[in-house]
Amino acid sequence: MIAFTGLSKTISGWLVSASNQYFYPAFIALYSWILGVFVPSGGSKWVIEAPYVLDAANQLQVNQGWVVVVYDLGEASANLLQPFWMLPTLTILGLKARDIMGYTFAMFLVCFPAVLVLITLFAQTLSYP
């Protein structure tokens, strides 16, 4: 447990040094998206990442509730690039993944940049408690 606490403080310090109060929400969405592409977990990795992500949010004085929402938006955006959630529907409809990948990728290209801009703007409306 002590080793995990030390590692958590190190990662938290890296997140603080890599971002600032204004861009931290977008940074966390991007961070969550990257991890979600390589480790599709359905949210279970949040249990491991929450201590250092929220610690960095506290240090940067960013609303913690907003950080949780932003993290989830990044994780959900990763599902547009690897739509494992769609496998049952594909089977029912008799489609293959290649039949829908172009559509989900196009949605990602449109939606994810818009999400990054909006979460950065909305984050400025929330105060740090």
PDB file of C-alpha atoms in Angstrom:
ATOM      1  CA  MET A   1       0.000   0.000   0.000  1.00  0.00           C
ATOM      2  CA  ILE A   2       2.858   2.378   0.761  1.00  0.00           C
ATOM      3  CA  ALA A   3       4.370   1.709  -2.690  1.00  0.00           C
ATOM      4  CA  PHE A   4       1.046   2.499  -4.369  1.00  0.00           C
ATOM      5  CA  THR A   5       0.750   5.749  -2.378  1.00  0.00           C
ATOM      6  CA  GLY A   6       4.230   6.786  -3.512  1.00  0.00           C
ATOM      7  CA  LEU A   7       3.450   5.924  -7.126  1.00  0.00           C
ATOM      8  CA  SER A   8       0.140   7.781  -6.875  1.00  0.00           C
ATOM      9  CA  LYS A   9       1.919  10.925  -5.627  1.00  0.00           C
ATOM     10  CA  THR A  10       4.463  10.658  -8.451  1.00  0.00           C
ATOM     11  CA  ILE A  11       1.792  10.359 -11.140  1.00  0.00           C
ATOM     12  CA  SER A  12      -0.227  13.122  -9.513  1.00  0.00           C
ATOM     13  CA  GLY A  13       2.827  15.378  -9.595  1.00  0.00           C
ATOM     14  CA  TRP A  14       3.358  14.565 -13.261  1.00  0.00           C
ATOM     15  CA  LEU A  15      -0.263  15.446 -14.080  1.00  0.00           C
ATOM     16  CA  VAL A  16       0.068  18.763 -12.254  1.00  0.00           C
ATOM     17  CA  SER A  17       3.304  19.638 -14.050  1.00  0.00           C
ATOM     18  CA  ALA A  18       1.904  18.590 -17.455  1.00  0.00           C
ATOM     19  CA  SER A  19      -1.211  20.742 -17.228  1.00  0.00           C
ATOM     20  CA  ASN A  20      -2.750  23.791 -15.591  1.00  0.00           C
ATOM     21  CA  GLN A  21      -6.058  24.725 -13.996  1.00  0.00           C
ATOM     22  CA  TYR A  22      -7.621  25.801 -17.283  1.00  0.00           C
ATOM     23  CA  PHE A  23      -6.675  22.796 -19.449  1.00  0.00           C
ATOM     24  CA  TYR A  24      -6.722  20.032 -16.824  1.00  0.00           C
ATOM     25  CA  PRO A  25     -10.264  18.812 -17.694  1.00  0.00           C
ATOM     26  CA  ALA A  26      -9.395  18.449 -21.394  1.00  0.00           C
ATOM     27  CA  PHE A  27      -6.080  16.853 -20.459  1.00  0.00           C
ATOM     28  CA  ILE A  28      -7.861  14.262 -18.303  1.00  0.00           C
ATOM     29  CA  ALA A  29     -10.384  13.522 -21.067  1.00  0.00           C
ATOM     30  CA  LEU A  30      -7.520  12.943 -23.491  1.00  0.00           C
ATOM     31  CA  TYR A  31      -5.643  10.863 -20.906  1.00  0.00           C
ATOM     32  CA  SER A  32      -8.744   8.736 -20.269  1.00  0.00           C
ATOM     33  CA  TRP A  33      -9.360   8.356 -23.998  1.00  0.00           C
ATOM     34  CA  ILE A  34      -5.814   7.112 -24.644  1.00  0.00           C
ATOM     35  CA  LEU A  35      -6.034   4.611 -21.799  1.00  0.00           C
ATOM     36  CA  GLY A  36      -9.524   3.574 -22.910  1.00  0.00           C
ATOM     37  CA  VAL A  37      -8.273   2.702 -26.381  1.00  0.00           C
ATOM     38  CA  PHE A  38      -5.548   0.427 -25.029  1.00  0.00           C
ATOM     39  CA  VAL A  39      -7.297  -0.830 -21.871  1.00  0.00           C
ATOM     40  CA  PRO A  40     -11.058  -1.043 -22.511  1.00  0.00           C
ATOM     41  CA  SER A  41     -12.285  -1.582 -18.977  1.00  0.00           C
ATOM     42  CA  GLY A  42     -15.823  -0.283 -18.747  1.00  0.00           C
ATOM     43  CA  GLY A  43     -14.779   2.049 -15.952  1.00  0.00           C
ATOM     44  CA  SER A  44     -13.051  -0.358 -13.577  1.00  0.00           C
ATOM     45  CA  LYS A  45      -9.673   1.304 -14.090  1.00  0.00           C
ATOM     46  CA  TRP A  46     -11.121   4.434 -12.450  1.00  0.00           C
ATOM     47  CA  VAL A  47     -10.757   2.682  -9.084  1.00  0.00           C
ATOM     48  CA  ILE A  48      -6.983   2.642  -9.596  1.00  0.00           C
ATOM     49  CA  GLU A  49      -6.666   6.052 -11.248  1.00  0.00           C
ATOM     50  CA  ALA A  50      -9.053   8.091  -9.086  1.00  0.00           C
ATOM     51  CA  PRO A  51      -6.592   8.801  -6.245  1.00  0.00           C
ATOM     52  CA  TYR A  52      -3.971  10.488  -8.398  1.00  0.00           C
ATOM     53  CA  VAL A  53      -6.365  12.109 -10.889  1.00  0.00           C
ATOM     54  CA  LEU A  54      -8.377  13.696  -8.073  1.00  0.00           C
ATOM     55  CA  ASP A  55      -5.246  14.606  -6.106  1.00  0.00           C
ATOM     56  CA  ALA A  56      -3.945  16.513  -9.121  1.00  0.00           C
ATOM     57  CA  ALA A  57      -7.370  18.174  -9.491  1.00  0.00           C
ATOM     58  CA  ASN A  58      -7.151  19.298  -5.874  1.00  0.00           C
ATOM     59  CA  GLN A  59      -3.665  20.700  -6.391  1.00  0.00           C
ATOM     60  CA  LEU A  60      -4.819  22.592  -9.491  1.00  0.00           C
ATOM     61  CA  GLN A  61      -8.089  23.607  -7.769  1.00  0.00           C
ATOM     62  CA  VAL A  62     -10.350  22.039 -10.382  1.00  0.00           C
ATOM     63  CA  ASN A  63     -13.844  20.880  -9.378  1.00  0.00           C
ATOM     64  CA  GLN A  64     -13.551  17.150  -8.554  1.00  0.00           C
ATOM     65  CA  GLY A  65     -17.075  16.293  -9.729  1.00  0.00           C
ATOM     66  CA  TRP A  66     -16.318  17.766 -13.126  1.00  0.00           C
ATOM     67  CA  VAL A  67     -13.096  15.761 -13.332  1.00  0.00           C
ATOM     68  CA  VAL A  68     -15.073  12.548 -12.796  1.00  0.00           C
ATOM     69  CA  VAL A  69     -17.518  13.506 -15.580  1.00  0.00           C
ATOM     70  CA  VAL A  70     -14.683  14.469 -17.925  1.00  0.00           C
ATOM     71  CA  TYR A  71     -12.837  11.220 -17.243  1.00  0.00           C
ATOM     72  CA  ASP A  72     -15.983   9.295 -18.159  1.00  0.00           C
ATOM     73  CA  LEU A  73     -16.423  11.315 -21.371  1.00  0.00           C
ATOM     74  CA  GLY A  74     -12.889  10.369 -22.417  1.00  0.00           C
ATOM     75  CA  GLU A  75     -13.554   6.723 -21.667  1.00  0.00           C
ATOM     76  CA  ALA A  76     -16.822   6.824 -23.629  1.00  0.00           C
ATOM     77  CA  SER A  77     -15.108   8.474 -26.605  1.00  0.00           C
ATOM     78  CA  ALA A  78     -12.688   5.556 -26.827  1.00  0.00           C
ATOM     79  CA  ASN A  79     -15.681   3.326 -27.519  1.00  0.00           C
ATOM     80  CA  LEU A  80     -16.121   5.048 -30.869  1.00  0.00           C
ATOM     81  CA  LEU A  81     -12.722   3.746 -31.990  1.00  0.00           C
ATOM     82  CA  GLN A  82     -13.139   0.200 -30.720  1.00  0.00           C
ATOM     83  CA  PRO A  83     -16.868  -0.469 -30.535  1.00  0.00           C
ATOM     84  CA  PHE A  84     -16.890  -3.735 -28.592  1.00  0.00           C
ATOM     85  CA  TRP A  85     -20.212  -2.545 -27.157  1.00  0.00           C
ATOM     86  CA  MET A  86     -21.745  -3.085 -30.596  1.00  0.00           C
ATOM     87  CA  LEU A  87     -20.848  -6.792 -30.986  1.00  0.00           C
ATOM     88  CA  PRO A  88     -24.242  -8.166 -29.894  1.00  0.00           C
ATOM     89  CA  THR A  89     -26.068  -5.788 -32.245  1.00  0.00           C
ATOM     90  CA  LEU A  90     -23.779  -6.699 -35.125  1.00  0.00           C
ATOM     91  CA  THR A  91     -24.570 -10.367 -34.580  1.00  0.00           C
ATOM     92  CA  ILE A  92     -28.304  -9.741 -34.486  1.00  0.00           C
ATOM     93  CA  LEU A  93     -28.183  -7.630 -37.656  1.00  0.00           C
ATOM     94  CA  GLY A  94     -25.767  -9.952 -39.463  1.00  0.00           C
ATOM     95  CA  LEU A  95     -23.130  -7.227 -39.910  1.00  0.00           C
ATOM     96  CA  LYS A  96     -19.393  -7.238 -39.469  1.00  0.00           C
ATOM     97  CA  ALA A  97     -17.338  -4.667 -37.542  1.00  0.00           C
ATOM     98  CA  ARG A  98     -15.967  -3.226 -40.776  1.00  0.00           C
ATOM     99  CA  ASP A  99     -19.541  -2.319 -41.753  1.00  0.00           C
ATOM    100  CA  ILE A 100     -19.794   0.230 -38.936  1.00  0.00           C
ATOM    101  CA  MET A 101     -16.196   1.268 -38.183  1.00  0.00           C
ATOM    102  CA  GLY A 102     -16.223   4.081 -40.738  1.00  0.00           C
ATOM    103  CA  TYR A 103     -19.300   5.595 -39.137  1.00  0.00           C
ATOM    104  CA  THR A 104     -18.022   5.357 -35.587  1.00  0.00           C
ATOM    105  CA  PHE A 105     -14.636   6.770 -36.618  1.00  0.00           C
ATOM    106  CA  ALA A 106     -16.328   9.693 -38.402  1.00  0.00           C
ATOM    107  CA  MET A 107     -18.396  10.367 -35.272  1.00  0.00           C
ATOM    108  CA  PHE A 108     -15.213  10.320 -33.208  1.00  0.00           C
ATOM    109  CA  LEU A 109     -13.509  12.824 -35.518  1.00  0.00           C
ATOM    110  CA  VAL A 110     -16.456  15.206 -35.182  1.00  0.00           C
ATOM    111  CA  CYS A 111     -17.446  14.695 -31.568  1.00  0.00           C
ATOM    112  CA  PHE A 112     -14.182  14.351 -29.639  1.00  0.00           C
ATOM    113  CA  PRO A 113     -12.692  17.750 -30.583  1.00  0.00           C
ATOM    114  CA  ALA A 114     -16.049  19.364 -29.800  1.00  0.00           C
ATOM    115  CA  VAL A 115     -16.123  17.583 -26.439  1.00  0.00           C
ATOM    116  CA  LEU A 116     -12.625  18.829 -25.586  1.00  0.00           C
ATOM    117  CA  VAL A 117     -13.575  22.429 -26.343  1.00  0.00           C
ATOM    118  CA  LEU A 118     -16.862  22.241 -24.448  1.00  0.00           C
ATOM    119  CA  ILE A 119     -15.441  20.630 -21.326  1.00  0.00           C
ATOM    120  CA  THR A 120     -12.719  23.270 -21.207  1.00  0.00           C
ATOM    121  CA  LEU A 121     -15.326  26.036 -21.424  1.00  0.00           C
ATOM    122  CA  PHE A 122     -17.792  24.435 -19.001  1.00  0.00           C
ATOM    123  CA  ALA A 123     -15.046  23.770 -16.462  1.00  0.00           C
ATOM    124  CA  GLN A 124     -14.597  27.518 -16.073  1.00  0.00           C
ATOM    125  CA  THR A 125     -18.180  27.841 -14.836  1.00  0.00           C
ATOM    126  CA  LEU A 126     -17.634  25.484 -11.891  1.00  0.00           C
ATOM    127  CA  SER A 127     -15.946  26.727  -8.771  1.00  0.00           C
ATOM    128  CA  TYR A 128     -13.541  24.770  -6.655  1.00  0.00           C
ATOM    129  CA  PRO A 129     -15.156  24.034  -3.283  1.00  0.00           C
TER     130      PRO A 129
END
